[in-house]
Amino acid sequence: MIIKNAKLYGQDEFVHIEIHGDKIHKLLPFETPVESSGHEIMDLNGKIVLPPFVEPHIHLDYALTAGTPKWNQSGTLFEGIQLWSERKQLVKETKADVKKRAKEALEMQIKHGVQHVRTHVDITEPNFTGLEALLEVKQELKPWVDVQIVAFPQEGIYAYPKGAALLEEALKMGADAVGGIPHYEFTREDGVQSVKKALDLAYKYDKLVDIHCDEIDDEQSRFVEVLAAEAYKLDMGELVTASHTTAMGSYNDAYATKLFKLLKKSNINFVSLPKANLHLQGRIDSYPKRRGLTRVKELKEAGMNVCFGLDSIMDPWYPLGDGNLLRVVEMGLHASHMTGYNDIKTALNLVTENGAKTLHIAEGYGVKEGNKANLVVLDTTSEYDAIRRLPPVIYSIRNGHIIAETKPAVTTINEPIFS
Ligand code: FE2
């Protein structure tokens, strides 16, 4: 197949993309005649082609559980954790139930051009129902999406009975990454110890690390410095991710300036979850209310790797979500004051290449000769317009096959009111 007249994201020239089997064989210059090549031709007329979207942080085991048994009335993270804990006792779901919900959520993301997903799964439950379900989903949905699984101790490595042993067992069962939640542990000391434990386990089992880090408005929550320091000492920075780090939005500038030097040195990755954290944070503030996001703009300007994710699709922490990362980008740019022209023009890097770096899959990722024929086509010819209008992904192509297709809506005005 030849995908003709494609505008690669961030580039001005059009190219033709020649696909052989499951690989991108060649990127042909615009002048190359392709009509008589004998290949099937798809003409994009200058529409934008990107590598598939990367969802770096979602909770598939929680998806579509909002309101069962109760809705989160306060909108806080801590009520969410409490409700989930109660739900685990009350609703005894089978592996099949979890798989059904997780697949529904993944289907939403696949429709929007996502082909790489990192999901956290709660392992603070002794039966590992969620983990077993997601390990199966990971295999069963391989033709459509790559799933990376983080063993996530939702109720704490030390705050939950035998949390550390459960975490280690989850890694032996096949989780790809080690999680943690230091700000939820009983004491600062336990939090520090939990970060060290996560990194030790990752080192021992050769896994990635992704910590729910400082997801709180407390300016004294400073576990990201512990995570960065430990990652630096173990030389594991590029394997390590700090998710949320919302407390950083409340740090004083003197401390943040010092912290940034360590963060940069450590080379760790950052995931910001704009929709979820705009919803969850600032709930205990009166006025002014904090936005509750990490310092996305400043991290990016300091040359650190930051990406955006969704976090939730209708769960005890966040009642909305449809799997569309473009909407996350739109909200994240507003919330982070990243609405300058260049920020808008390059914004989709936050959900493509930056996400790929976070997931440690950057090698082989991208619309390049020799890579897998994995790409998405947006219904626009302009990077700027992609953020302004949030056009649909008209094609999602994986291993050379169209796995999802959207027909854009057409609206007409019937009366000639603009004459
Ligand atoms: Fe999360």
Tab-separated table of C-alpha atoms and ligand atoms in Angstrom:
chain	number	residue	atom	x	y	z
A	1	MET	CA	0.000	0.000	0.000
A	2	ILE	CA	1.101	3.591	-0.628
A	3	ILE	CA	-0.253	6.383	1.544
A	4	LYS	CA	-0.032	9.341	-0.803
A	5	ASN	CA	0.272	13.061	0.046
A	6	ALA	CA	0.842	12.611	3.760
A	7	LYS	CA	1.994	15.502	5.927
A	8	LEU	CA	4.210	14.080	8.642
A	9	TYR	CA	3.511	15.838	11.947
A	10	GLY	CA	5.845	18.794	12.436
A	11	GLN	CA	7.163	18.774	8.869
A	12	ASP	CA	6.162	20.993	5.964
A	13	GLU	CA	6.902	18.686	3.018
A	14	PHE	CA	4.415	16.075	1.895
A	15	VAL	CA	5.618	12.481	1.437
A	16	HIS	CA	4.248	9.198	0.140
A	17	ILE	CA	4.511	6.337	2.641
A	18	GLU	CA	5.199	2.983	1.013
A	19	ILE	CA	4.168	0.072	3.204
A	20	HIS	CA	5.325	-3.485	2.587
A	21	GLY	CA	3.570	-6.012	4.813
A	22	ASP	CA	3.792	-4.756	8.399
A	23	LYS	CA	6.692	-2.336	7.782
A	24	ILE	CA	7.219	1.179	6.493
A	25	HIS	CA	9.388	0.382	3.481
A	26	LYS	CA	10.072	3.881	2.163
A	27	LEU	CA	9.169	7.515	2.642
A	28	LEU	CA	9.067	8.785	-0.951
A	29	PRO	CA	9.526	12.475	-1.821
A	30	PHE	CA	6.386	14.287	-2.960
A	31	GLU	CA	7.570	14.437	-6.594
A	32	THR	CA	7.806	10.637	-6.891
A	33	PRO	CA	5.160	9.296	-9.309
A	34	VAL	CA	3.292	6.530	-7.509
A	35	GLU	CA	0.098	6.097	-9.555
A	36	SER	CA	1.548	3.368	-11.801
A	37	SER	CA	3.392	1.548	-9.007
A	38	GLY	CA	0.803	-1.230	-8.907
A	39	HIS	CA	0.245	-0.656	-5.181
A	40	GLU	CA	-3.089	0.114	-3.561
A	41	ILE	CA	-3.153	3.923	-3.113
A	42	MET	CA	-4.681	5.882	-0.233
A	43	ASP	CA	-4.622	9.634	-1.007
A	44	LEU	CA	-4.608	11.816	2.128
A	45	ASN	CA	-4.526	15.185	0.323
A	46	GLY	CA	-2.059	16.602	2.844
A	47	LYS	CA	-3.702	15.332	6.010
A	48	ILE	CA	-1.481	14.875	9.044
A	49	VAL	CA	0.134	11.529	9.817
A	50	LEU	CA	1.516	10.787	13.273
A	51	PRO	CA	2.791	7.754	15.078
A	52	PRO	CA	-0.007	6.192	17.180
A	53	PHE	CA	-1.026	7.966	20.359
A	54	VAL	CA	0.472	6.743	23.621
A	55	GLU	CA	-1.642	6.589	26.785
A	56	PRO	CA	1.026	6.638	29.516
A	57	HIS	CA	-1.231	6.351	32.554
A	58	ILE	CA	-4.640	4.805	32.939
A	59	HIS	CA	-6.360	2.460	35.391
A	60	LEU	CA	-8.138	-0.131	33.258
A	61	ASP	CA	-9.144	-2.257	36.253
A	62	TYR	CA	-11.112	0.702	37.653
A	63	ALA	CA	-12.675	1.800	34.359
A	64	LEU	CA	-16.461	2.133	34.172
A	65	THR	CA	-17.041	1.560	37.885
A	66	ALA	CA	-18.106	5.124	38.788
A	67	GLY	CA	-21.201	5.135	40.971
A	68	THR	CA	-20.959	1.472	42.001
A	69	PRO	CA	-21.749	1.258	44.824
A	70	LYS	CA	-21.534	5.034	45.456
A	71	TRP	CA	-20.483	8.222	43.672
A	72	ASN	CA	-17.537	10.201	44.985
A	73	GLN	CA	-19.312	13.185	46.574
A	74	SER	CA	-16.281	15.201	47.721
A	75	GLY	CA	-14.390	14.738	44.454
A	76	THR	CA	-11.179	14.088	46.409
A	77	LEU	CA	-8.473	11.502	45.788
A	78	PHE	CA	-8.853	10.168	49.311
A	79	GLU	CA	-12.608	9.560	48.988
A	80	GLY	CA	-11.820	7.781	45.713
A	81	ILE	CA	-9.363	5.457	47.487
A	82	GLN	CA	-11.902	4.834	50.260
A	83	LEU	CA	-14.700	4.050	47.790
A	84	TRP	CA	-12.504	1.675	45.801
A	85	SER	CA	-11.483	-0.113	48.995
A	86	GLU	CA	-15.166	-0.506	49.962
A	87	ARG	CA	-16.055	-1.680	46.471
A	88	LYS	CA	-13.419	-4.425	46.667
A	89	GLN	CA	-15.164	-5.767	49.791
A	90	LEU	CA	-18.726	-5.373	48.476
A	91	VAL	CA	-18.550	-6.239	44.791
A	92	LYS	CA	-16.833	-9.548	44.225
A	93	GLU	CA	-15.969	-9.250	40.567
A	94	THR	CA	-14.689	-12.179	38.548
A	95	LYS	CA	-11.757	-12.032	36.181
A	96	ALA	CA	-14.281	-12.004	33.308
A	97	ASP	CA	-16.022	-8.919	34.758
A	98	VAL	CA	-12.754	-6.977	34.968
A	99	LYS	CA	-11.730	-8.060	31.472
A	100	LYS	CA	-15.040	-6.873	30.042
A	101	ARG	CA	-14.659	-3.397	31.516
A	102	ALA	CA	-10.976	-3.123	30.595
A	103	LYS	CA	-11.691	-4.129	26.997
A	104	GLU	CA	-14.508	-1.592	26.733
A	105	ALA	CA	-12.162	1.148	27.935
A	106	LEU	CA	-9.396	0.043	25.562
A	107	GLU	CA	-11.868	-0.011	22.688
A	108	MET	CA	-12.621	3.665	23.397
A	109	GLN	CA	-8.924	4.480	23.238
A	110	ILE	CA	-8.267	2.392	20.116
A	111	LYS	CA	-11.056	4.280	18.314
A	112	HIS	CA	-9.173	7.490	19.061
A	113	GLY	CA	-5.855	6.243	17.625
A	114	VAL	CA	-4.189	4.973	20.794
A	115	GLN	CA	-2.005	1.901	20.188
A	116	HIS	CA	0.218	1.968	23.285
A	117	VAL	CA	-1.195	1.965	26.797
A	118	ARG	CA	0.421	1.847	30.226
A	119	THR	CA	-2.149	0.757	32.781
A	120	HIS	CA	-1.782	0.588	36.522
A	121	VAL	CA	-3.525	-2.324	38.236
A	122	ASP	CA	-4.323	-2.507	41.938
A	123	ILE	CA	-2.376	-5.362	43.535
A	124	THR	CA	-3.468	-4.622	47.114
A	125	GLU	CA	-5.956	-7.472	46.939
A	126	PRO	CA	-4.717	-10.962	47.716
A	127	ASN	CA	-6.464	-12.745	44.813
A	128	PHE	CA	-4.827	-10.686	42.048
A	129	THR	CA	-8.110	-10.733	40.096
A	130	GLY	CA	-7.359	-7.430	38.370
A	131	LEU	CA	-3.777	-8.352	37.514
A	132	GLU	CA	-4.728	-11.765	36.118
A	133	ALA	CA	-7.493	-10.134	34.054
A	134	LEU	CA	-5.202	-7.494	32.598
A	135	LEU	CA	-2.414	-9.974	31.831
A	136	GLU	CA	-4.970	-11.844	29.688
A	137	VAL	CA	-6.335	-8.649	28.097
A	138	LYS	CA	-2.766	-7.685	27.209
A	139	GLN	CA	-2.323	-10.899	25.192
A	140	GLU	CA	-5.813	-10.966	23.671
A	141	LEU	CA	-5.746	-7.379	22.361
A	142	LYS	CA	-2.199	-7.469	20.929
A	143	PRO	CA	-3.447	-7.058	17.327
A	144	TRP	CA	-4.926	-3.672	18.295
A	145	VAL	CA	-2.874	-2.285	21.161
A	146	ASP	CA	0.299	-2.832	23.208
A	147	VAL	CA	-0.443	-2.842	26.927
A	148	GLN	CA	2.166	-2.298	29.640
A	149	ILE	CA	1.131	-3.198	33.190
A	150	VAL	CA	2.242	-1.438	36.374
A	151	ALA	CA	1.780	-3.362	39.633
A	152	PHE	CA	0.184	-0.593	41.666
A	153	PRO	CA	-0.195	-0.890	45.457
A	154	GLN	CA	-3.265	1.400	45.627
A	155	GLU	CA	-3.609	1.072	49.412
A	156	GLY	CA	0.120	1.349	50.090
A	157	ILE	CA	3.188	-0.882	50.189
A	158	TYR	CA	3.329	-0.530	53.979
A	159	ALA	CA	-0.129	0.873	54.824
A	160	TYR	CA	-1.749	-2.295	53.401
A	161	PRO	CA	-1.069	-5.617	55.138
A	162	LYS	CA	1.673	-7.551	53.303
A	163	GLY	CA	1.692	-4.873	50.560
A	164	ALA	CA	5.396	-5.358	49.813
A	165	ALA	CA	5.004	-9.133	49.399
A	166	LEU	CA	1.980	-8.656	47.118
A	167	LEU	CA	3.945	-6.182	45.009
A	168	GLU	CA	6.836	-8.597	44.600
A	169	GLU	CA	4.482	-11.448	43.730
A	170	ALA	CA	2.785	-9.277	41.060
A	171	LEU	CA	6.153	-8.708	39.416
A	172	LYS	CA	6.815	-12.447	39.385
A	173	MET	CA	3.400	-12.938	37.753
A	174	GLY	CA	4.397	-10.745	34.831
A	175	ALA	CA	3.744	-7.061	35.575
A	176	ASP	CA	6.065	-4.856	33.527
A	177	ALA	CA	6.610	-2.071	36.032
A	178	VAL	CA	6.666	-1.368	39.760
A	179	GLY	CA	4.263	1.211	41.215
A	180	GLY	CA	3.973	3.040	44.507
A	181	ILE	CA	1.963	5.699	46.325
A	182	PRO	CA	4.291	7.276	48.912
A	183	HIS	CA	1.966	10.181	49.823
A	184	TYR	CA	-0.661	7.652	50.966
A	185	GLU	CA	1.656	5.730	53.309
A	186	PHE	CA	1.106	6.417	57.032
A	187	THR	CA	4.271	8.437	57.601
A	188	ARG	CA	6.861	10.360	55.640
A	189	GLU	CA	9.392	7.668	56.614
A	190	ASP	CA	7.186	4.887	55.253
A	191	GLY	CA	6.738	6.914	52.053
A	192	VAL	CA	10.487	7.274	51.599
A	193	GLN	CA	10.949	3.577	52.319
A	194	SER	CA	8.212	2.676	49.795
A	195	VAL	CA	10.005	4.573	47.020
A	196	LYS	CA	13.262	2.808	47.851
A	197	LYS	CA	11.474	-0.539	47.942
A	198	ALA	CA	9.921	0.053	44.501
A	199	LEU	CA	13.304	0.868	42.983
A	200	ASP	CA	14.987	-2.088	44.679
A	201	LEU	CA	12.334	-4.437	43.273
A	202	ALA	CA	12.647	-2.906	39.800
A	203	TYR	CA	16.408	-3.392	39.938
A	204	LYS	CA	16.058	-6.971	41.176
A	205	TYR	CA	13.456	-8.035	38.582
A	206	ASP	CA	14.613	-5.804	35.711
A	207	LYS	CA	11.362	-3.810	35.548
A	208	LEU	CA	10.330	-0.241	34.839
A	209	VAL	CA	9.114	2.064	37.632
A	210	ASP	CA	6.074	4.359	37.686
A	211	ILE	CA	5.186	5.959	41.009
A	212	HIS	CA	2.004	7.860	41.850
A	213	CYS	CA	4.092	10.619	43.391
A	214	ASP	CA	2.897	13.550	45.510
A	215	GLU	CA	-0.682	13.502	44.204
A	216	ILE	CA	-1.774	15.922	46.884
A	217	ASP	CA	-1.902	19.706	47.362
A	218	ASP	CA	0.422	19.505	50.390
A	219	GLU	CA	3.513	21.554	49.576
A	220	GLN	CA	5.392	19.412	52.098
A	221	SER	CA	4.858	16.254	50.048
A	222	ARG	CA	8.322	15.884	48.562
A	223	PHE	CA	8.698	12.298	47.457
A	224	VAL	CA	9.648	13.271	43.915
A	225	GLU	CA	13.050	14.360	45.258
A	226	VAL	CA	13.465	10.919	46.835
A	227	LEU	CA	12.449	9.168	43.608
A	228	ALA	CA	14.781	11.297	41.484
A	229	ALA	CA	17.695	10.927	43.914
A	230	GLU	CA	17.346	7.139	44.153
A	231	ALA	CA	16.929	6.793	40.375
A	232	TYR	CA	20.050	8.898	39.878
A	233	LYS	CA	22.088	6.856	42.360
A	234	LEU	CA	21.044	3.602	40.677
A	235	ASP	CA	21.495	5.118	37.195
A	236	MET	CA	17.918	4.111	36.331
A	237	GLY	CA	16.469	7.520	35.433
A	238	GLU	CA	15.169	6.773	31.971
A	239	LEU	CA	13.377	3.678	33.296
A	240	VAL	CA	11.628	5.678	36.013
A	241	THR	CA	8.458	7.785	35.851
A	242	ALA	CA	6.949	10.189	38.347
A	243	SER	CA	3.201	10.361	37.747
A	244	HIS	CA	1.031	13.265	38.913
A	245	THR	CA	3.584	15.207	41.102
A	246	THR	CA	0.774	17.712	41.679
A	247	ALA	CA	2.314	18.989	44.926
A	248	MET	CA	5.001	20.524	42.717
A	249	GLY	CA	2.373	23.078	41.704
A	250	SER	CA	2.353	24.237	45.333
A	251	TYR	CA	6.110	24.182	46.059
A	252	ASN	CA	7.774	27.513	46.764
A	253	ASP	CA	10.080	28.701	44.013
A	254	ALA	CA	13.244	28.548	46.140
A	255	TYR	CA	12.696	24.833	46.733
A	256	ALA	CA	11.514	24.184	43.161
A	257	THR	CA	14.677	25.793	41.759
A	258	LYS	CA	16.851	23.492	43.832
A	259	LEU	CA	14.660	20.487	43.011
A	260	PHE	CA	14.821	21.080	39.257
A	261	LYS	CA	18.593	20.649	39.282
A	262	LEU	CA	18.168	17.153	40.720
A	263	LEU	CA	15.252	16.283	38.451
A	264	LYS	CA	17.234	17.246	35.361
A	265	LYS	CA	20.251	15.275	36.511
A	266	SER	CA	18.147	12.215	37.284
A	267	ASN	CA	16.666	11.991	33.767
A	268	ILE	CA	13.351	10.620	35.070
A	269	ASN	CA	10.105	10.985	33.088
A	270	PHE	CA	6.964	12.872	34.130
A	271	VAL	CA	3.310	12.111	33.469
A	272	SER	CA	0.760	14.847	34.016
A	273	LEU	CA	-2.935	13.971	34.110
A	274	PRO	CA	-4.666	17.316	33.481
A	275	LYS	CA	-8.292	16.221	33.436
A	276	ALA	CA	-8.112	14.010	36.501
A	277	ASN	CA	-6.039	16.416	38.560
A	278	LEU	CA	-7.987	19.558	37.687
A	279	HIS	CA	-10.957	17.580	38.963
A	280	LEU	CA	-9.334	16.118	42.102
A	281	GLN	CA	-7.004	18.836	43.364
A	282	GLY	CA	-7.826	22.089	45.107
A	283	ARG	CA	-10.872	20.454	46.698
A	284	ILE	CA	-9.930	21.543	50.216
A	285	ASP	CA	-9.021	25.090	49.132
A	286	SER	CA	-11.579	27.873	49.531
A	287	TYR	CA	-10.362	30.744	47.299
A	288	PRO	CA	-8.064	31.106	45.464
A	289	LYS	CA	-8.315	27.455	44.372
A	290	ARG	CA	-5.157	25.844	43.062
A	291	ARG	CA	-5.091	24.233	39.635
A	292	GLY	CA	-3.311	21.272	41.167
A	293	LEU	CA	-1.150	20.365	38.207
A	294	THR	CA	2.556	19.739	38.190
A	295	ARG	CA	4.844	22.335	36.593
A	296	VAL	CA	4.381	21.034	33.052
A	297	LYS	CA	5.569	24.131	31.232
A	298	GLU	CA	8.639	24.570	33.410
A	299	LEU	CA	9.616	20.883	33.213
A	300	LYS	CA	9.316	21.010	29.441
A	301	GLU	CA	11.300	24.248	29.179
A	302	ALA	CA	14.020	22.759	31.384
A	303	GLY	CA	14.387	19.944	28.834
A	304	MET	CA	12.736	17.165	30.821
A	305	ASN	CA	10.437	14.566	29.336
A	306	VAL	CA	6.774	15.245	30.135
A	307	CYS	CA	3.741	13.555	28.660
A	308	PHE	CA	-0.019	13.749	29.195
A	309	GLY	CA	-2.388	10.922	30.099
A	310	LEU	CA	-6.029	10.397	30.939
A	311	ASP	CA	-5.788	8.451	34.254
A	312	SER	CA	-9.447	7.433	34.444
A	313	ILE	CA	-12.508	6.527	32.445
A	314	MET	CA	-15.513	6.751	34.761
A	315	ASP	CA	-14.098	5.484	38.042
A	316	PRO	CA	-14.278	6.525	41.714
A	317	TRP	CA	-11.670	9.231	41.080
A	318	TYR	CA	-13.023	10.804	37.879
A	319	PRO	CA	-16.578	10.546	36.573
A	320	LEU	CA	-16.011	11.335	32.863
A	321	GLY	CA	-13.492	10.353	30.150
A	322	ASP	CA	-13.959	8.882	26.690
A	323	GLY	CA	-10.444	7.711	25.843
A	324	ASN	CA	-9.649	10.649	23.572
A	325	LEU	CA	-6.170	12.030	24.289
A	326	LEU	CA	-6.725	15.098	22.092
A	327	ARG	CA	-9.195	16.368	24.664
A	328	VAL	CA	-6.621	15.776	27.397
A	329	VAL	CA	-4.070	17.803	25.433
A	330	GLU	CA	-6.528	20.646	24.918
A	331	MET	CA	-7.313	20.850	28.618
A	332	GLY	CA	-3.683	20.390	29.647
A	333	LEU	CA	-2.493	23.261	27.454
A	334	HIS	CA	-5.058	25.583	29.020
A	335	ALA	CA	-4.340	24.497	32.578
A	336	SER	CA	-0.560	24.771	32.108
A	337	HIS	CA	-0.604	28.157	30.342
A	338	MET	CA	0.870	26.456	27.286
A	339	THR	CA	-1.232	28.278	24.724
A	340	GLY	CA	1.621	30.058	22.949
A	341	TYR	CA	1.853	29.422	19.204
A	342	ASN	CA	4.786	27.013	19.426
A	343	ASP	CA	3.270	25.151	22.372
A	344	ILE	CA	0.101	24.581	20.324
A	345	LYS	CA	1.982	23.590	17.161
A	346	THR	CA	4.030	20.938	18.957
A	347	ALA	CA	1.438	19.868	21.526
A	348	LEU	CA	0.801	16.410	20.139
A	349	ASN	CA	4.358	15.417	21.075
A	350	LEU	CA	2.919	15.232	24.606
A	351	VAL	CA	0.811	12.216	23.623
A	352	THR	CA	3.119	10.651	21.036
A	353	GLU	CA	6.902	10.702	21.245
A	354	ASN	CA	7.108	11.953	24.850
A	355	GLY	CA	4.767	9.152	25.911
A	356	ALA	CA	6.825	6.617	23.956
A	357	LYS	CA	9.947	7.762	25.794
A	358	THR	CA	8.159	7.374	29.122
A	359	LEU	CA	7.051	3.838	28.255
A	360	HIS	CA	10.629	3.109	27.132
A	361	ILE	CA	9.425	2.115	23.667
A	362	ALA	CA	10.997	4.981	21.715
A	363	GLU	CA	13.180	2.616	19.705
A	364	GLY	CA	11.156	1.539	16.676
A	365	TYR	CA	8.450	4.138	17.398
A	366	GLY	CA	7.716	6.777	14.753
A	367	VAL	CA	6.785	7.086	11.096
A	368	LYS	CA	10.215	6.166	9.784
A	369	GLU	CA	11.604	3.776	7.181
A	370	GLY	CA	12.122	0.300	8.631
A	371	ASN	CA	9.711	0.816	11.544
A	372	LYS	CA	6.432	-1.056	11.947
A	373	ALA	CA	3.641	0.422	9.786
A	374	ASN	CA	1.883	1.879	12.816
A	375	LEU	CA	0.407	5.339	12.323
A	376	VAL	CA	-2.676	7.489	12.646
A	377	VAL	CA	-4.205	10.023	10.267
A	378	LEU	CA	-5.926	13.147	11.620
A	379	ASP	CA	-8.678	14.877	9.679
A	380	THR	CA	-6.716	18.103	9.299
A	381	THR	CA	-3.771	19.532	7.359
A	382	SER	CA	-2.586	21.805	10.184
A	383	GLU	CA	-0.937	21.092	13.542
A	384	TYR	CA	-2.525	24.249	14.944
A	385	ASP	CA	-5.993	23.262	13.758
A	386	ALA	CA	-5.541	19.829	15.345
A	387	ILE	CA	-5.629	21.491	18.765
A	388	ARG	CA	-8.202	24.164	17.949
A	389	ARG	CA	-10.777	21.795	16.472
A	390	LEU	CA	-9.824	18.368	17.840
A	391	PRO	CA	-10.512	16.545	14.563
A	392	PRO	CA	-11.131	12.779	14.574
A	393	VAL	CA	-8.526	10.121	13.818
A	394	ILE	CA	-9.809	9.020	10.414
A	395	TYR	CA	-7.492	6.022	10.169
A	396	SER	CA	-5.505	4.078	12.727
A	397	ILE	CA	-3.094	1.727	10.960
A	398	ARG	CA	-1.242	-1.022	12.805
A	399	ASN	CA	1.152	-3.536	11.276
A	400	GLY	CA	-0.003	-2.283	7.860
A	401	HIS	CA	-3.711	-2.891	8.536
A	402	ILE	CA	-6.432	-0.309	9.128
A	403	ILE	CA	-7.636	-1.248	12.615
A	404	ALA	CA	-9.977	1.718	13.164
A	405	GLU	CA	-11.668	4.162	10.858
A	406	THR	CA	-13.865	7.211	11.520
A	407	LYS	CA	-16.023	9.022	8.998
A	408	PRO	CA	-15.907	12.727	9.914
A	409	ALA	CA	-19.248	14.358	10.573
A	410	VAL	CA	-20.522	16.798	7.951
A	411	THR	CA	-22.610	19.765	9.048
A	412	THR	CA	-24.505	22.031	6.640
A	413	ILE	CA	-26.423	25.220	7.271
A	414	ASN	CA	-29.617	25.099	5.251
A	415	GLU	CA	-30.697	28.746	5.127
A	416	PRO	CA	-28.433	31.124	3.175
A	417	ILE	CA	-27.940	33.441	6.170
A	418	PHE	CA	-24.419	34.570	5.202
A	419	SER	CA	-25.236	36.090	1.817
B	1	FE2	FE	-3.354	7.194	38.490
